[in-house]
């Protein structure tokens, strides 16, 4: 979706405020929020792409004002509500109704969970459509759901820098349509192709793009 | 600038939820009327113009721009104009009162002048001696430019091919006027872009969007 | 392409908003008092502006233009070829000099007006824009999903109709000339004008005979 | 509860899904009857988090000790020291460096860094003529397994918006001014590939051990927003 999360190339946000010796968490609740989103019980079929998509559905002004971990809490609430694991009444009142489940991840399992996390690479019989060095056009597409093709690259011509094998397609995985793996490529776009003749002639931006985002140029 | 004000084609803002035309009040709160009157009637810094007004609105912090309502944007612009023009101080804005001993002007537009002024203000056409570069029916491409200052070339048409539909003659150029660098008038055209060109193969084959674009936004295609 | 353009001096007003009351009614009241005290605004001028938009300039002006075009083919011709001049003939009390282009709806073409970048609107013929016209949902979607937008206004157009969206990026203002509804042959110009809605002149509605 | 239409989890697009905006005291900005103040404070996230945690515990959906373990992992076990060890090794061991640039995922396997997203690491080498910079414009993707949690600025709008359109301006804000002859390569992490910048080894570090070199390597240098500086108090 072309929502406010698609920030690449936007103006008006001011200076980057880098903090010296930034702690992992600025408040204890940030750690709790982070932990909840990692180790809580998710509905069957939940994916990292669904997680990202839900973040994108946050109201645009709140997306810009809420901190990162506040957004995670929003995501947790959405997951629980949309899956029916928690009812709106339970969430609003903060009181659980039985039954209570007994299968939450235990502390002893956390370290190996971090280690054995499933990843997005998949085997695919189909041959890659594009070769390294080939010129490609990022398609002009405007899906209402989740996608990882930023607006600023759409309709622009780049060249394939590398092929990463096949990966789960976020556009499908975020909406319960399975993995639908596709070949994934790093594509280099000259800054001038993206931003016009005032951009620096030596600069470039690289994006990881799925095969269906691209067509031969 | 590529700010949040450049909303064409963005998602996530929810339903339009219009009020019924017959029942929608002119003002949703009394302060909205006062804010309109202030905006129209107040004294601005010298050289201030409508393009500058729009640009200052664009410079609002993005989250505020999205969260606040229309006349509240006007409030933000007026406050910024007063502060930047040295017509009021932060303390005065906060207190709502002039600092003791500060100057008082006597040249604000009077109530009895309003009717006449609203009839005459705001003419943006300018005579040009240079002939137009583009003809009606000609294919043109909107340039891919990303200025950090004010522009009226929306992001969603940049780099896209269109057809000139109307030639409007010379018009004040907002990109310079907003920065008080002069009116620098240019030929203005209405350019039609097909929805497929703007949004890709899934868009309607019949529909189009017409956008008013100044000559320097365009190149022959 | 530095982020900090020559206008970065404007940005210093940003941080003041956090120090001001959140209630706009309070802020606007304080601003009005301050401007009055400093002689930067005449409260009577504020009243006069409000009066103009409350009782002098509004969509009735546009409705008169539309009704006249419906009953007078020669006027309609002039309206479509030079909107500003044709509207000038009606001698409205309203603001002069707006550069107006009238676009005609037909059974084949439906026109829709928006301003994606701010909220430009044909004030002189329609008065103040409705809240939804200025809101993010309309501004963002009118250009990418006009059929979906029209559906939200209860207007479902057949596939064969061509939609033309007009994004008002300049000082040219667009007025939609809606189709005259069937069954209105016996009505007077004045009666016809009473049928014309503001929404139909923005292009989000059609005029109905009832 | 405000209701907005979003494509639903089950794949049915545009189903109505309840959202929890009402929990955060914000009047919805489409509701013109409300005041639209900018200084309104969202409901305290600490309270909101606590309420959520209690509820999840009551439902048996989370074990609080597991949250503790997760927090501990990122506070004390997983952080930029990991990436620094890889960089230092590459500086002292040309063969390792070659393998790292060829296939980073395999090259760093022996370090035993458990890898959140560890399977798809790409290492980008900075040289006097090429400077790499990593961003995620769409969300906040970051090599957690090698650098720990991303800093706040990396996740914030200014960096995400500007690094792709004005990388030199961004770098200048971090104190790095690059000459026109240098090529800037920005990497926008749109997929599950995670990028780690291999910074240039600073001059005057010939006598340093691998461990001493690792001490010099900063997180920001491995994101690509700064260069690694030589040891303080030493002359190059």
Coordinates of C-alpha atoms in Angstrom, one line a residue, chain B residues 98-99 101-108, chain C residues 33-43:
Chain B
X98 CA 1.0 42.3 22.7
X99 CA 4.2 42.7 24.7
X101 CA 5.2 48.9 25.0
X102 CA 5.5 47.1 21.7
X103 CA 4.5 48.9 18.5
X104 CA 0.9 49.1 17.4
X105 CA 0.2 49.5 13.7
X106 CA -2.8 51.2 12.2
X107 CA -2.8 50.0 8.6
X108 CA -4.8 46.7 8.9
Chain C
X33 CA -6.7 39.2 20.6
X34 CA -3.0 39.6 19.8
X35 CA -3.5 40.7 16.2
X36 CA -6.1 43.2 17.3
X37 CA -3.9 44.6 20.0
X38 CA -1.0 45.0 17.6
X39 CA -3.2 46.6 15.0
X40 CA -2.5 43.7 12.5
X41 CA -6.1 42.9 12.1
X42 CA -9.5 44.7 12.3
X43 CA -12.0 42.5 14.1

